[in-house]
Structures are given as structure tokens and as C-alpha cells.
PDB file of C-alpha atoms in Angstrom:
ATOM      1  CA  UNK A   1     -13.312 -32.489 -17.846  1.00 80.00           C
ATOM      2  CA  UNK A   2     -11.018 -31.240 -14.790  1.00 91.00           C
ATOM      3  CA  UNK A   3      -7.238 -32.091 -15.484  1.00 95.00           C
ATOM      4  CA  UNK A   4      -5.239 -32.986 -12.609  1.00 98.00           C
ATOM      5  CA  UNK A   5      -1.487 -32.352 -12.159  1.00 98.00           C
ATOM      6  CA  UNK A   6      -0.290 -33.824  -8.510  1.00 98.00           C
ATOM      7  CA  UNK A   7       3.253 -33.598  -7.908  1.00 97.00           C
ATOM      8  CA  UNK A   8       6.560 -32.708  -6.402  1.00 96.00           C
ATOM      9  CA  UNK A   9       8.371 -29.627  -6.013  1.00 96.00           C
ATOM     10  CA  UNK A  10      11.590 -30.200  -7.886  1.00 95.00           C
ATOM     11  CA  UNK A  11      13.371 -33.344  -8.179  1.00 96.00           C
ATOM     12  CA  UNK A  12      17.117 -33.456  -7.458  1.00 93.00           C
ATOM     13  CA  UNK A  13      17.531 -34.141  -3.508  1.00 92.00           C
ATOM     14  CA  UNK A  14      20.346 -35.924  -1.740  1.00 89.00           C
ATOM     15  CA  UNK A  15      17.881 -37.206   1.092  1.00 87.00           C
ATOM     16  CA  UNK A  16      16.165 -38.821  -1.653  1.00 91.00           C
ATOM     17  CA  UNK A  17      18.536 -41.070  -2.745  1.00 90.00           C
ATOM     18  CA  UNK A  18      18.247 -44.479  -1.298  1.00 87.00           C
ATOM     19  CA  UNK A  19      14.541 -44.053  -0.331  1.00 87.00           C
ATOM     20  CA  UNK A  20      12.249 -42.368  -2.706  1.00 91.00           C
ATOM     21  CA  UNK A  21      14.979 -42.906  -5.564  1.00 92.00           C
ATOM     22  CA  UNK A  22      16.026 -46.948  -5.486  1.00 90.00           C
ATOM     23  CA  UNK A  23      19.756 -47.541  -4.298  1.00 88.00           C
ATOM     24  CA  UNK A  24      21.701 -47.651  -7.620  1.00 87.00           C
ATOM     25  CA  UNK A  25      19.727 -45.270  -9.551  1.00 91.00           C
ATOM     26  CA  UNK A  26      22.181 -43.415 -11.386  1.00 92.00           C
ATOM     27  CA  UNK A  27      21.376 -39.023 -10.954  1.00 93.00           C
ATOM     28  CA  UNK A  28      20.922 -38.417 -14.307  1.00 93.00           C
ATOM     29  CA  UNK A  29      17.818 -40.937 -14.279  1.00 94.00           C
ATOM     30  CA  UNK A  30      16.455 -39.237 -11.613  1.00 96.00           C
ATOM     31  CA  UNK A  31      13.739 -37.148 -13.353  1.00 97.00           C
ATOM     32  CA  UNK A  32      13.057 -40.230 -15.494  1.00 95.00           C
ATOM     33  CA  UNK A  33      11.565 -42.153 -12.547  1.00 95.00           C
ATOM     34  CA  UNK A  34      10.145 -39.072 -10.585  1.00 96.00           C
ATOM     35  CA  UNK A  35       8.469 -37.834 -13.627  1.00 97.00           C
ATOM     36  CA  UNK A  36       6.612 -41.852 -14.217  1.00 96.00           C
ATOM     37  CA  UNK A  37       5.635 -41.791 -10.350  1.00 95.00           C
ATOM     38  CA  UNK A  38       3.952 -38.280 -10.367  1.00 97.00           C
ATOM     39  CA  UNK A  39       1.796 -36.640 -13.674  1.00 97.00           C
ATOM     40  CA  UNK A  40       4.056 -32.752 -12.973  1.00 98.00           C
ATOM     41  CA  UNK A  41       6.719 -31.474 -11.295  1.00 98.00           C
ATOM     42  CA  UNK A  42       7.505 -27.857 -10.026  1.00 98.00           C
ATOM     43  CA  UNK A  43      10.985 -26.724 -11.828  1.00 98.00           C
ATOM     44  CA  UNK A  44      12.834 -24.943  -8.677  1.00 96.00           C
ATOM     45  CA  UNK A  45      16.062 -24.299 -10.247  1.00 96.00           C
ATOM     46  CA  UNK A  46      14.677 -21.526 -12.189  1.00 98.00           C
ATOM     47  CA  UNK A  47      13.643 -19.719  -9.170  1.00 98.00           C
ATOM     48  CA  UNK A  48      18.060 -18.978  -8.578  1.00 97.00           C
ATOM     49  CA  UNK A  49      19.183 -19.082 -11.751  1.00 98.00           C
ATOM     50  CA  UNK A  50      18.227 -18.742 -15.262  1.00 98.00           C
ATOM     51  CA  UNK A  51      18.621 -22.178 -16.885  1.00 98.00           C
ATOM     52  CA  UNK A  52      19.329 -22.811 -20.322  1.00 98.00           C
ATOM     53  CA  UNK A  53      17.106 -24.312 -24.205  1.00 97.00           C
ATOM     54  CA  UNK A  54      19.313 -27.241 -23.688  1.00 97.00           C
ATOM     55  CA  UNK A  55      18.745 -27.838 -20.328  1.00 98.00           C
ATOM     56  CA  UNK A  56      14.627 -27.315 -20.788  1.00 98.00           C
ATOM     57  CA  UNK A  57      14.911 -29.732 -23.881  1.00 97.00           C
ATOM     58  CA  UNK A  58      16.452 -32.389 -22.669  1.00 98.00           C
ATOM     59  CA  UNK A  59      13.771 -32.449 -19.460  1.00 98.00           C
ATOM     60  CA  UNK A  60      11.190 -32.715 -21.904  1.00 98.00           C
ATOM     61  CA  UNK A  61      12.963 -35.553 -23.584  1.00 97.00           C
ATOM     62  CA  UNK A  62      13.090 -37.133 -20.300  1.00 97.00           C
ATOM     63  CA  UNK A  63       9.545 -37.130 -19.540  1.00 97.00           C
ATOM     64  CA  UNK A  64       6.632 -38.756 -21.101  1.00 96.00           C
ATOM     65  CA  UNK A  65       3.922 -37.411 -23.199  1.00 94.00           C
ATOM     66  CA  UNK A  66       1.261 -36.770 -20.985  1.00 92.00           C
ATOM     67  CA  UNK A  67       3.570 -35.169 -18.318  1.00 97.00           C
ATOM     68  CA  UNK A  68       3.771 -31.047 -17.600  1.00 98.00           C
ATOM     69  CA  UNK A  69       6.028 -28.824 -15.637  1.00 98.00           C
ATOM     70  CA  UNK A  70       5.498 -25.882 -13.788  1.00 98.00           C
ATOM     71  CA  UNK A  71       8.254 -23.178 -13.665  1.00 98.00           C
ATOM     72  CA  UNK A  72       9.336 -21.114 -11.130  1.00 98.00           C
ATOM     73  CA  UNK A  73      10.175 -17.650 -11.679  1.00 98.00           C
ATOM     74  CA  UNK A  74      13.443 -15.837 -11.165  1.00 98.00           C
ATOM     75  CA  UNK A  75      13.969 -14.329  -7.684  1.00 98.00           C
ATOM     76  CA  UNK A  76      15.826 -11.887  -9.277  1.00 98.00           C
ATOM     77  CA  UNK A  77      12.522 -10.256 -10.353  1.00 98.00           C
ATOM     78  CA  UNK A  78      10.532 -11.096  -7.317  1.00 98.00           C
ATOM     79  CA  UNK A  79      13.144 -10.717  -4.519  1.00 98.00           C
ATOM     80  CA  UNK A  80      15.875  -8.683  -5.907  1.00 98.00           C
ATOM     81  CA  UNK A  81      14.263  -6.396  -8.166  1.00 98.00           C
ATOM     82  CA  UNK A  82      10.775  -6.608  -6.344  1.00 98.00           C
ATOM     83  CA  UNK A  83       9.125  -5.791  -9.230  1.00 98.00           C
ATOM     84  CA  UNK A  84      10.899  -2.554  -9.839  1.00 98.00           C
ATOM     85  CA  UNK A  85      12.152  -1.770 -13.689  1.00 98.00           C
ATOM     86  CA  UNK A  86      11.533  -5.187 -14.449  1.00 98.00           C
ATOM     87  CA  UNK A  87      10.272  -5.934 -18.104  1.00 98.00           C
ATOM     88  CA  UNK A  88      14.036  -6.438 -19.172  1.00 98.00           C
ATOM     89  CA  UNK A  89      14.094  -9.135 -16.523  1.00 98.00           C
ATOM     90  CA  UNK A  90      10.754 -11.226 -17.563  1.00 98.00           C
ATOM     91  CA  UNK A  91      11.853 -10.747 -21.526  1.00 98.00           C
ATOM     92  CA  UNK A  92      15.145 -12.609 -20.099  1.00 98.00           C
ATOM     93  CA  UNK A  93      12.999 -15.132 -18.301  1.00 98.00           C
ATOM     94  CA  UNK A  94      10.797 -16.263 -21.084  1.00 98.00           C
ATOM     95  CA  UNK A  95      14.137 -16.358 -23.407  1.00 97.00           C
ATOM     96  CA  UNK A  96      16.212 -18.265 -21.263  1.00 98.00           C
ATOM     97  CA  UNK A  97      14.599 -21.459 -23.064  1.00 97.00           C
ATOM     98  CA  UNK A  98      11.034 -22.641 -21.220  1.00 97.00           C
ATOM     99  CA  UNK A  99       9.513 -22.838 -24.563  1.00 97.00           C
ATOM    100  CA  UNK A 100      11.266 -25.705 -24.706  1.00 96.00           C
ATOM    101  CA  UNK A 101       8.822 -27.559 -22.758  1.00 97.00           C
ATOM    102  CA  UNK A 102       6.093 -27.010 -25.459  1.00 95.00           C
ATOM    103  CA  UNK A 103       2.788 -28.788 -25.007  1.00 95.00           C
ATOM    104  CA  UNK A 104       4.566 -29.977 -21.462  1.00 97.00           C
ATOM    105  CA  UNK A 105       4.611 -26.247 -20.104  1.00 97.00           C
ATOM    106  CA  UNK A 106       1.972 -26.325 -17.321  1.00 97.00           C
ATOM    107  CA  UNK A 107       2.051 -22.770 -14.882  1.00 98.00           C
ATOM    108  CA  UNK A 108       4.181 -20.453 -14.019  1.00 98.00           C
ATOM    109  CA  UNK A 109       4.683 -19.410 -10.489  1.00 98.00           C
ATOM    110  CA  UNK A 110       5.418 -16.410  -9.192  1.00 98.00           C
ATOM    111  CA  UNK A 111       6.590 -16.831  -5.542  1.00 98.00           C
ATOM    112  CA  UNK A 112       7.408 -13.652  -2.976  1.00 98.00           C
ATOM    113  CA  UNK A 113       8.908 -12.836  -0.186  1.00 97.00           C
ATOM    114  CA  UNK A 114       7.438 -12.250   3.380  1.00 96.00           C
ATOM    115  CA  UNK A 115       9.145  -8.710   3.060  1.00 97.00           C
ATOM    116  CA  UNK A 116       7.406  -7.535  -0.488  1.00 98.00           C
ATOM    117  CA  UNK A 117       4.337  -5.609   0.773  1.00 98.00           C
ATOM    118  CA  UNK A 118       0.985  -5.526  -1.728  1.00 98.00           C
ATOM    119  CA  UNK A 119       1.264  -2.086  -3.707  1.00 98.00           C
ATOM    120  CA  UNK A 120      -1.807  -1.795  -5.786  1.00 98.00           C
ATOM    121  CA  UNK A 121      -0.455   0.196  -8.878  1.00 98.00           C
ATOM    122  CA  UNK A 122       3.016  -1.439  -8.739  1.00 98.00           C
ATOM    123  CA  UNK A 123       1.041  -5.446  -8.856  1.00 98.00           C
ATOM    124  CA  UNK A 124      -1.143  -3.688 -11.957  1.00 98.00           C
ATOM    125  CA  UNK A 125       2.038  -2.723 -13.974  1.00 98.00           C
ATOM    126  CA  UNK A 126       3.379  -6.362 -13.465  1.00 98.00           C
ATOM    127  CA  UNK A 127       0.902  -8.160 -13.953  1.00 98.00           C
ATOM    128  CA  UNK A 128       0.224  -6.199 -17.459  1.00 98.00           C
ATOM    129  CA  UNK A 129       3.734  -7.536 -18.436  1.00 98.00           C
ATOM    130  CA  UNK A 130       2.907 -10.745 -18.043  1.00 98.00           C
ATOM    131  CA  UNK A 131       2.569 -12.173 -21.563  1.00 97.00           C
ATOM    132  CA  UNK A 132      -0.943 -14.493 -21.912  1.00 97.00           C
ATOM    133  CA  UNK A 133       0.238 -16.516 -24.627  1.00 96.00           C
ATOM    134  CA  UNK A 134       3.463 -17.733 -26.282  1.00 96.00           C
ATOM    135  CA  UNK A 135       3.011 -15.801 -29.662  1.00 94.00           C
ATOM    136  CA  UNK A 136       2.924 -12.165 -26.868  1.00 96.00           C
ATOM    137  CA  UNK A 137       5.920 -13.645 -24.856  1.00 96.00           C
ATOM    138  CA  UNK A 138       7.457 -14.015 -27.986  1.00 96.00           C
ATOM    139  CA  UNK A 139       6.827 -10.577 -29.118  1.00 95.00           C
ATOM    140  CA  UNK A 140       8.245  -8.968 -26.082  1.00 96.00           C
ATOM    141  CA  UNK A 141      10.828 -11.230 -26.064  1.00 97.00           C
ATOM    142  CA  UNK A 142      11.814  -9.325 -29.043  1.00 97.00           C
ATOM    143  CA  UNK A 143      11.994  -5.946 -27.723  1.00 97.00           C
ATOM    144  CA  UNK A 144      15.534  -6.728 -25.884  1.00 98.00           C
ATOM    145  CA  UNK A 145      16.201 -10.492 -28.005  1.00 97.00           C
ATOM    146  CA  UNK A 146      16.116  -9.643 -31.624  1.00 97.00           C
ATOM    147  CA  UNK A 147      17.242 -13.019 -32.502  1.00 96.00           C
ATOM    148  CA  UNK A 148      14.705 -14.612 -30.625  1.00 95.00           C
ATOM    149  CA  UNK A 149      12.381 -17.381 -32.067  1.00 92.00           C
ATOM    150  CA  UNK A 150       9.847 -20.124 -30.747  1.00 93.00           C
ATOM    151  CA  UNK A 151      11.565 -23.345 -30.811  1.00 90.00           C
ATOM    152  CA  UNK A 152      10.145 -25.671 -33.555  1.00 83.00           C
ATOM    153  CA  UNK A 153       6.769 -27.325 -32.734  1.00 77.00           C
ATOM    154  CA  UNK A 154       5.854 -24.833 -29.926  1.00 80.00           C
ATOM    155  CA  UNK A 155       2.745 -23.705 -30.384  1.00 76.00           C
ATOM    156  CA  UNK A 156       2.095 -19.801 -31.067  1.00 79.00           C
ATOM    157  CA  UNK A 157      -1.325 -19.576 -29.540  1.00 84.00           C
ATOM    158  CA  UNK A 158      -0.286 -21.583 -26.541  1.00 92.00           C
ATOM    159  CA  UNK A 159      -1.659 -20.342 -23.393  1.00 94.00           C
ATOM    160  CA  UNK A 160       0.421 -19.295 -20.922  1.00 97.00           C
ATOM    161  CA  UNK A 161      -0.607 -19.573 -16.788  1.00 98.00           C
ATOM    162  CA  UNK A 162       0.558 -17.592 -13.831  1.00 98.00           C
ATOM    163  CA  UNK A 163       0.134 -18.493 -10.325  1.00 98.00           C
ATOM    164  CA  UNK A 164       1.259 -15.891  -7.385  1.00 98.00           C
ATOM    165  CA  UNK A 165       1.921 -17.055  -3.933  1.00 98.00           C
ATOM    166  CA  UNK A 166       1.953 -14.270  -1.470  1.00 97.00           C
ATOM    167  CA  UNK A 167       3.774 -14.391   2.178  1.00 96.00           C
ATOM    168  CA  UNK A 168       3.121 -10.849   3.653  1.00 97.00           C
ATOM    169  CA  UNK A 169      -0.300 -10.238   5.484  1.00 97.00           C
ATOM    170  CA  UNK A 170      -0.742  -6.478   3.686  1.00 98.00           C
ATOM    171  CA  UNK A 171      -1.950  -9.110   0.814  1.00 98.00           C
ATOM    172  CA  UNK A 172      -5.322  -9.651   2.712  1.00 97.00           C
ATOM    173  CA  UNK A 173      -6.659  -6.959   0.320  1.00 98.00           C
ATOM    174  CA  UNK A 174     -10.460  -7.434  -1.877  1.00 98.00           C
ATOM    175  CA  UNK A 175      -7.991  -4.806  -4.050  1.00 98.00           C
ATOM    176  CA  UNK A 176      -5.572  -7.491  -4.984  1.00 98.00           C
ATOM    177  CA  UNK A 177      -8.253 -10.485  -5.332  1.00 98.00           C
ATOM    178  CA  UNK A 178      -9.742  -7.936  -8.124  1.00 98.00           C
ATOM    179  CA  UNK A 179      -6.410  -7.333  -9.869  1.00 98.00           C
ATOM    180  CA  UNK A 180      -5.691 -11.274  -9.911  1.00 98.00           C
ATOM    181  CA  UNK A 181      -9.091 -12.303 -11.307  1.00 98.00           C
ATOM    182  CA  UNK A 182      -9.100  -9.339 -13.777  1.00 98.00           C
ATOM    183  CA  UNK A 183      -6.098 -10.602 -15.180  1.00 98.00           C
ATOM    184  CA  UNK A 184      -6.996 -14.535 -14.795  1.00 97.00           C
ATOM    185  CA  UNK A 185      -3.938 -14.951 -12.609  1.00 98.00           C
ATOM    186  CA  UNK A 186      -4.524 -18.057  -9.962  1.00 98.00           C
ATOM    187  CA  UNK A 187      -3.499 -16.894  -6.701  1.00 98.00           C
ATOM    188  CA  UNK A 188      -1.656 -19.364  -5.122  1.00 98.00           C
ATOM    189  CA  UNK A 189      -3.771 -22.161  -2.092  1.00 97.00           C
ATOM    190  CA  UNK A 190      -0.380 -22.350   0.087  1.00 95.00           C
ATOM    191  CA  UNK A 191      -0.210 -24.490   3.403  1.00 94.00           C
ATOM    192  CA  UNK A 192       2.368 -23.498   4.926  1.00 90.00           C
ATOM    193  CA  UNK A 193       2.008 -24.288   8.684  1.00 79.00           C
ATOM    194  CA  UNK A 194       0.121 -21.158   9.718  1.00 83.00           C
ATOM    195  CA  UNK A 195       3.665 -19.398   8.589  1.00 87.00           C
ATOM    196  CA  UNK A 196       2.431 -17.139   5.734  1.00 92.00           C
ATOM    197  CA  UNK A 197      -0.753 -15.934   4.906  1.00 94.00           C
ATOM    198  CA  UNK A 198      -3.697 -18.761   3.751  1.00 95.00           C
ATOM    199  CA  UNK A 199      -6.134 -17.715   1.542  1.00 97.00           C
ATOM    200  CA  UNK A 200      -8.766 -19.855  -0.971  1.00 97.00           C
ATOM    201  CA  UNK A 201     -10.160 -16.861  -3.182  1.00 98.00           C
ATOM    202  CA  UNK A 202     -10.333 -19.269  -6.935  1.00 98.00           C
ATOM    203  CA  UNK A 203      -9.594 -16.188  -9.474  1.00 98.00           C
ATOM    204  CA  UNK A 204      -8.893 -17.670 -11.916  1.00 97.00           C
ATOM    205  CA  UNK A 205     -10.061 -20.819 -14.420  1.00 96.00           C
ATOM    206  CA  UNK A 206      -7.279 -23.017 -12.472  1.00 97.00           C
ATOM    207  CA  UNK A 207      -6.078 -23.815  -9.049  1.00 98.00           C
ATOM    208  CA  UNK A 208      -2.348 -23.747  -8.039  1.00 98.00           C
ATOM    209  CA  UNK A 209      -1.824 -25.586  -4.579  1.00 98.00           C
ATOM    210  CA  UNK A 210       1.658 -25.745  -2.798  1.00 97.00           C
ATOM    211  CA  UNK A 211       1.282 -28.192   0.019  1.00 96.00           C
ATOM    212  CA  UNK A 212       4.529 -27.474   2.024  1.00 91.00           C
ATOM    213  CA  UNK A 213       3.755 -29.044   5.277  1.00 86.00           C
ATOM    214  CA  UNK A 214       1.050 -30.261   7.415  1.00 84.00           C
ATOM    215  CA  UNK A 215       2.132 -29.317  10.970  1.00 85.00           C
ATOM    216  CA  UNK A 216       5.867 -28.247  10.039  1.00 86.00           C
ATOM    217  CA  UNK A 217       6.852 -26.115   7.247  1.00 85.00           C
ATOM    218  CA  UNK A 218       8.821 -27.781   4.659  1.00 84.00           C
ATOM    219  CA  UNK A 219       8.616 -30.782   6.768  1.00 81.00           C
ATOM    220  CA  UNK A 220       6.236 -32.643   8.412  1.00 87.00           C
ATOM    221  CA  UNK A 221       4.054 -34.999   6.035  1.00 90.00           C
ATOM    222  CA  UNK A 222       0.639 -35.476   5.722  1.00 93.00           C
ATOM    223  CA  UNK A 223      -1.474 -37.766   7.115  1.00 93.00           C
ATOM    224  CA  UNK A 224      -3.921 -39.868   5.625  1.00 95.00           C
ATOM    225  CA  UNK A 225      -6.882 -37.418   6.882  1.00 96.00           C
ATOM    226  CA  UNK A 226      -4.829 -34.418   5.533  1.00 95.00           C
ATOM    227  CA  UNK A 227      -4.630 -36.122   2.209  1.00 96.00           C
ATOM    228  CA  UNK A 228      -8.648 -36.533   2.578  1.00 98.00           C
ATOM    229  CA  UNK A 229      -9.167 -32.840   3.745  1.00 97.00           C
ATOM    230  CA  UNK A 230      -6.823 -31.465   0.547  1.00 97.00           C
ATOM    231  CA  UNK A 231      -9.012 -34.074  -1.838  1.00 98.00           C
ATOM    232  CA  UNK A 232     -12.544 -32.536  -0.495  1.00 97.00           C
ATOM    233  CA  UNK A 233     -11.672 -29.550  -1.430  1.00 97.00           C
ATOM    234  CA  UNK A 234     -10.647 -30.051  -4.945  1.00 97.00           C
ATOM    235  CA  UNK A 235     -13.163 -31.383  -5.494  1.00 96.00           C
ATOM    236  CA  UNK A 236     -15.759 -29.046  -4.147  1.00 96.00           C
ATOM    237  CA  UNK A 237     -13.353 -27.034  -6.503  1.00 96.00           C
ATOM    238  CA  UNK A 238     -14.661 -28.827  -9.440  1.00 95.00           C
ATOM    239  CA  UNK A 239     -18.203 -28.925  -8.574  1.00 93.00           C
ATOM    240  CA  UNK A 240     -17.705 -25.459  -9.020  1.00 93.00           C
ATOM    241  CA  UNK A 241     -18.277 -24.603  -5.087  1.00 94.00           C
ATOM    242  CA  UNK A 242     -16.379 -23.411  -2.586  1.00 95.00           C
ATOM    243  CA  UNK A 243     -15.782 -25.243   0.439  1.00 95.00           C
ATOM    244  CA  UNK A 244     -18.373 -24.366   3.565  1.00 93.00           C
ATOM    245  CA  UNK A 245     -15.496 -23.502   5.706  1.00 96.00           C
ATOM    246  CA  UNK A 246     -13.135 -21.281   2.713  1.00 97.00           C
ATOM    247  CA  UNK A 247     -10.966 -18.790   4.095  1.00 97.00           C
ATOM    248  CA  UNK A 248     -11.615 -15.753   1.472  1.00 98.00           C
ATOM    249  CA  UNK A 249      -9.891 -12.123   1.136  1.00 98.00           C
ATOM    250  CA  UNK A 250     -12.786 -11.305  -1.665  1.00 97.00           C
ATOM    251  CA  UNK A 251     -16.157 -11.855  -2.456  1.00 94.00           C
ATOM    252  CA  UNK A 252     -17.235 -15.330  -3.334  1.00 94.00           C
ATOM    253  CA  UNK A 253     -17.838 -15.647  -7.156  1.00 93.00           C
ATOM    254  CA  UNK A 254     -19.335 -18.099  -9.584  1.00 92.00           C
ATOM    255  CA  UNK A 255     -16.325 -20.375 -10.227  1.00 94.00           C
ATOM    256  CA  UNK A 256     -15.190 -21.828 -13.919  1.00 90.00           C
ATOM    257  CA  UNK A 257     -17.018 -24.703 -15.038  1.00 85.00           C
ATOM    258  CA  UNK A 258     -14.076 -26.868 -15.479  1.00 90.00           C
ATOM    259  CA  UNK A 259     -10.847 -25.649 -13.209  1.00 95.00           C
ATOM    260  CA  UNK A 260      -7.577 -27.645 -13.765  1.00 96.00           C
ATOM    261  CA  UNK A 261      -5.730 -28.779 -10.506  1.00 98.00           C
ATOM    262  CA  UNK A 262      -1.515 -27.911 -10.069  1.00 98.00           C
ATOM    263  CA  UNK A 263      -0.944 -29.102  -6.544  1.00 98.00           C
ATOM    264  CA  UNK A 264       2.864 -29.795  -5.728  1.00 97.00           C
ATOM    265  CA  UNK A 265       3.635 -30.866  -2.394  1.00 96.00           C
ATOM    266  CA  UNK A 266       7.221 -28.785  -1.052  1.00 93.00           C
ATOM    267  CA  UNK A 267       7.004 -31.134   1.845  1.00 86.00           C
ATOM    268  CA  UNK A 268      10.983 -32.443   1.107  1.00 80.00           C
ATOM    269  CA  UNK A 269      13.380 -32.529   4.116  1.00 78.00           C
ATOM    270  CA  UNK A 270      11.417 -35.665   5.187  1.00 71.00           C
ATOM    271  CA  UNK A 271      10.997 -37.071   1.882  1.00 80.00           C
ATOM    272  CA  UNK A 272       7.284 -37.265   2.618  1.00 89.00           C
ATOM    273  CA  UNK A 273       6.181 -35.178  -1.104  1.00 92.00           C
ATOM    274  CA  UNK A 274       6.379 -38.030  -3.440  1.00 93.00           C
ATOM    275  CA  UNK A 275       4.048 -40.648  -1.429  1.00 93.00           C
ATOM    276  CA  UNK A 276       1.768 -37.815  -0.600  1.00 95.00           C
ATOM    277  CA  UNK A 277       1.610 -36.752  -4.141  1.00 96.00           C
ATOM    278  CA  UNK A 278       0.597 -40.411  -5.020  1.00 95.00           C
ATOM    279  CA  UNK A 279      -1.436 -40.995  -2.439  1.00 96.00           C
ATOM    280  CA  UNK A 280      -3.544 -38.022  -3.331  1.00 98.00           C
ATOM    281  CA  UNK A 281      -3.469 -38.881  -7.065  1.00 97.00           C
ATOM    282  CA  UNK A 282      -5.055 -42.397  -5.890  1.00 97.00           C
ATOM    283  CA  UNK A 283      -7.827 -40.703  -4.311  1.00 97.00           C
ATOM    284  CA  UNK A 284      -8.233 -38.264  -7.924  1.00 97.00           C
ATOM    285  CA  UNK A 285      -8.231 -41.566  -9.840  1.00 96.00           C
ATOM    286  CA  UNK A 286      -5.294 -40.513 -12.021  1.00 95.00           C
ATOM    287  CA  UNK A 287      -2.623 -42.830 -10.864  1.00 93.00           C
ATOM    288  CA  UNK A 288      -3.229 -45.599 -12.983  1.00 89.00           C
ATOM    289  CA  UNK A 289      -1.179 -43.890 -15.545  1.00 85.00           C
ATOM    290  CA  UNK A 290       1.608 -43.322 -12.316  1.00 91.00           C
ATOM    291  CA  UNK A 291       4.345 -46.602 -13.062  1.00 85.00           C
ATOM    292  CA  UNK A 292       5.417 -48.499  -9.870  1.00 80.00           C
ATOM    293  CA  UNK A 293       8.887 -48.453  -8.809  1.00 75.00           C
ATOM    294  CA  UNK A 294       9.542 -51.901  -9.580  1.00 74.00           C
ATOM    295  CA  UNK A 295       8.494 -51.371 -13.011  1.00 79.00           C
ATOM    296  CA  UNK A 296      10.542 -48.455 -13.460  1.00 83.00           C
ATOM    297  CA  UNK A 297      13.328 -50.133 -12.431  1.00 75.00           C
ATOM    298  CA  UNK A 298      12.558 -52.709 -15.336  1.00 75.00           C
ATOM    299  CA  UNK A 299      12.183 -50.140 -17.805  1.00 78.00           C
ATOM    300  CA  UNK A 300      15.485 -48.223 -16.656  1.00 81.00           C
ATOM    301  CA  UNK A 301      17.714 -51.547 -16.816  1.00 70.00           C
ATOM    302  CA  UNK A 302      16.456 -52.167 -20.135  1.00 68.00           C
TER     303      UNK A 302
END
């Protein structure tokens, strides 16, 4: 069976309050109700900073059992260090406390810049340092954190998913379709406007969409026949095709038989990404497990 993970990119907005978030809500009960209205949410805060175990555990506290997070990956390796001398850097990543999540760990997502140019041999020696599971994160975690362990109840053959989302045209390259599917690395299904490059190449057993604007990056919502046009093709997805009309860098190749769906919309300066995300988890059938706002209201008072 497909999973499906529809959600938001991040949580914590100003804007939001008083519209998406009910007038009174206090802001440390924020995630509580974003995380019962959508099934995942991106965690953007790791993307500038490394966060903290107690930081990671409490979000998992605050979220229910059938929810998952995606993480964002520091800058400072993608943007800063851009990939040079950077094993130190990912070791410091994975100890900084995502673990935390456990069974709730969904992707991780490796964003860069419009600057960072696709160099074949440098993308091969990164993406061999990303670890595949949590029992070889946690072994070269060791390497520079002796004193690092799993947290209790994390799993030690947990998988562990990476999504990369590319914003330089030099990307448009068979070469790097072939590095991302050797590795089972989901290259990233970004809408972005007709900003950054757009690509549909599937390479791996998963699809990572970041819906960040219809007509307007980071802004503009999406209507209900962009809603329809984003559902068709997930689920084309699952049937295992690709859509008639995919824009491909590679070959076409004999998809997964079951592909799990991570689509956050990063549509926020309008507030339109939470009632997109639910409206396109009505049409995927998965929001009768979503909680209405009145309810959560209820629960929250309670």
C-alpha cells in the first residue's frame, strides 16, 4: 500500500496566527494543532541552525502516533561548505538529536542553492556519506562523537531517506539522475514558479514534492484545478507510471511497486499551505484521520 504524507513546510509563522491558528491559541500549542490538521510537517529550523535531543523530543511528544517529520538539512553543509570537507559536518547533523523522532522520522532533505553547480565526482563522494540506516549514522556518528548513542526505542535498522532539491540548470544531467537512483536518493518534484529547474525523473522507491507556489513563488496558492493536476500525478505515481506529459532529465524506468508520497506545500506568505495540504489529502482519502479545528480546539481546552 502507498503511504501518504501531505503537509506544511514548518510550522511557527506570525501571519498564521489569527487565521490558520484560532485567535487565542497559545505558541507553544502551535505544532499540536498543525500536526492534527496535516499527517507531516517539513522541520525548517534545522536548515539555519542545528537544533537540539530536547528540542526533537519534545516535537515528537507533541505529535500523534501516526504523524512523521521531514528534516531539513544544515545550510552549513549545502550552502556554506557546498559539500567541501564535509563528513565532520553530517556526523554533527545526525548527532544534533533527530533520532529523537524515532518511528516519526520521515525524509531528509537536502536543499541547494541556485549558485552550487552539479560536479559529478564531488555529488558521488556526498552522497556515499550519506548514512542508509540509523545503526550506519550511528557508526559514523562515532568517528568525531565518541559518546554518542541511539536514544532509547530508536530503532537500529531504521531506514533512513534523502531527498535533494536542485536550483541550478547544470543539474539537467542523465549523469546525476544515475548517481541519485544508484544510491536510492529521491530527487526532489519542486514547483517553484518556473524559478528553478522542474524535473519528474522518480529515482528512487519514494517521491518528495515541495509545492512552493502555483503562479508566485512562495506565494500564490493553488487552485482547486492545481490541487487536481498535483493529485493525477501521484497517482499515476502509484500506478507505477509516469505521467504522459513528465518532464524527465533521464531515461524513463520501471518505477517501485509501492512509492510513498512526502509532498509539503512552502506556499506560506499567504497562508495558503495548510488548506492546500488538506484539500489535497481529501482528494488522497487520508484526511479522515486530519481533526477539524473546532475539535482541536475542544481537545486543547481540555
Amino acid at each position: 500500500m502507498n503511504k501518504f504524507f501531505i503537509g506544511i513546510s514548518g510550522w511557527r509563522y506570525a501571519p498564521w496566527r489569527k487565521n490558520f491558528y484560532p485567535e487565542g491559541l497559545v505558541q507553544k500549542k502551535e505544532l499540536y494543532f498543525a500536526s492534527r490538521s496535516v499527517n507531516s510537517i517539513e522541520i525548517n529550523g534545522s536548515f539555519y541552525a542545528l537544533q537540539t535531543p530536547e528540542r526533537y523530543a519534545n516535537w515528537y511528544a507533541d505529535t500523534p502516533a501516526n504523524f512523521v517529520f521531514s528534516v531539513k538539512a544544515p545550510r552549513y553543509i549545502t550552502h556554506i561548505r557546498r559539500l567541501n570537507d564535509v563528513e565532520e559536518p553530517i556526523a554533527n547533523f545526525f548527532a544534533s538529536g533527530i533520532f529523537e523522532l524515532k518511528e516519526k522520522l520521515g525524509a531528509i532533505l537536502w536543499q541547494f542553492p541556485p549558485s552550487f553547480k552539479f560536479n559529478e565526482e564531488q555529488f558521488l563522494q556526498f552522497l556515499q556519506l550519506l548514512p542508509k540506516t540509523t545503526a550506519e549514522a550511528a557508526k559514523n556518528t562515532l568517528k568525531f562523537h565518541p559518546d554518542f548513542k541511539l536514544p532509547a526505542q530508536a530503532a537500529k535498522s531504521q531506514r533512513i531517506r534523502h531527498a535533494v532539491e536542485i536550483r541550478n540548470q547544470s543539474f539537467v544531467d542523465p549523469a546525476f539522475i544515475k548517481l541519485l537512483r544508484r544510491h536510492n536518493v529521491a530527487l526532489v518534484v519542486a514547483d517553484s514558479a518556473k524559478r528553478f529547474p522542474y524535473a519528474e525523473d522518480i529515482t528512487s522507491d519514494f517521491v518528495y514534492m515541495r509545492l512552493h507556489g502555483d503562479t508566485e513563488l512562495y506565494k500564490s496558492g493553488y487552485s482547486k484545478a492545481a490541487i487536481e493536476h498535483w493529485y493525477k500525478r501521484i497517482k499515476a505515481w502509484c500506478r507505477g507510471s509516469y505521467p504522459k506529459d513528465a518532464k524527465l532529465i533521464g531515461k524513463r524506468v520501471r518505477l517501485h511497486e509501492t512509492l510513498d508520497i512526502f509532498c509539503y506545500f512552502d506556499n506560506t506568505d499567504k497562508l495558503w499551505a495548510p488548506q492546500d495540504a488538506r484539500h489535497l489529502s481529501a482528494l488522497l482519502g487520508i484526511d479522515q484521520d486530519l481533526q477539524k479545528p473546532t475539535d482541536l480546539l475542544q481537545d486543547i481546552a481540555s
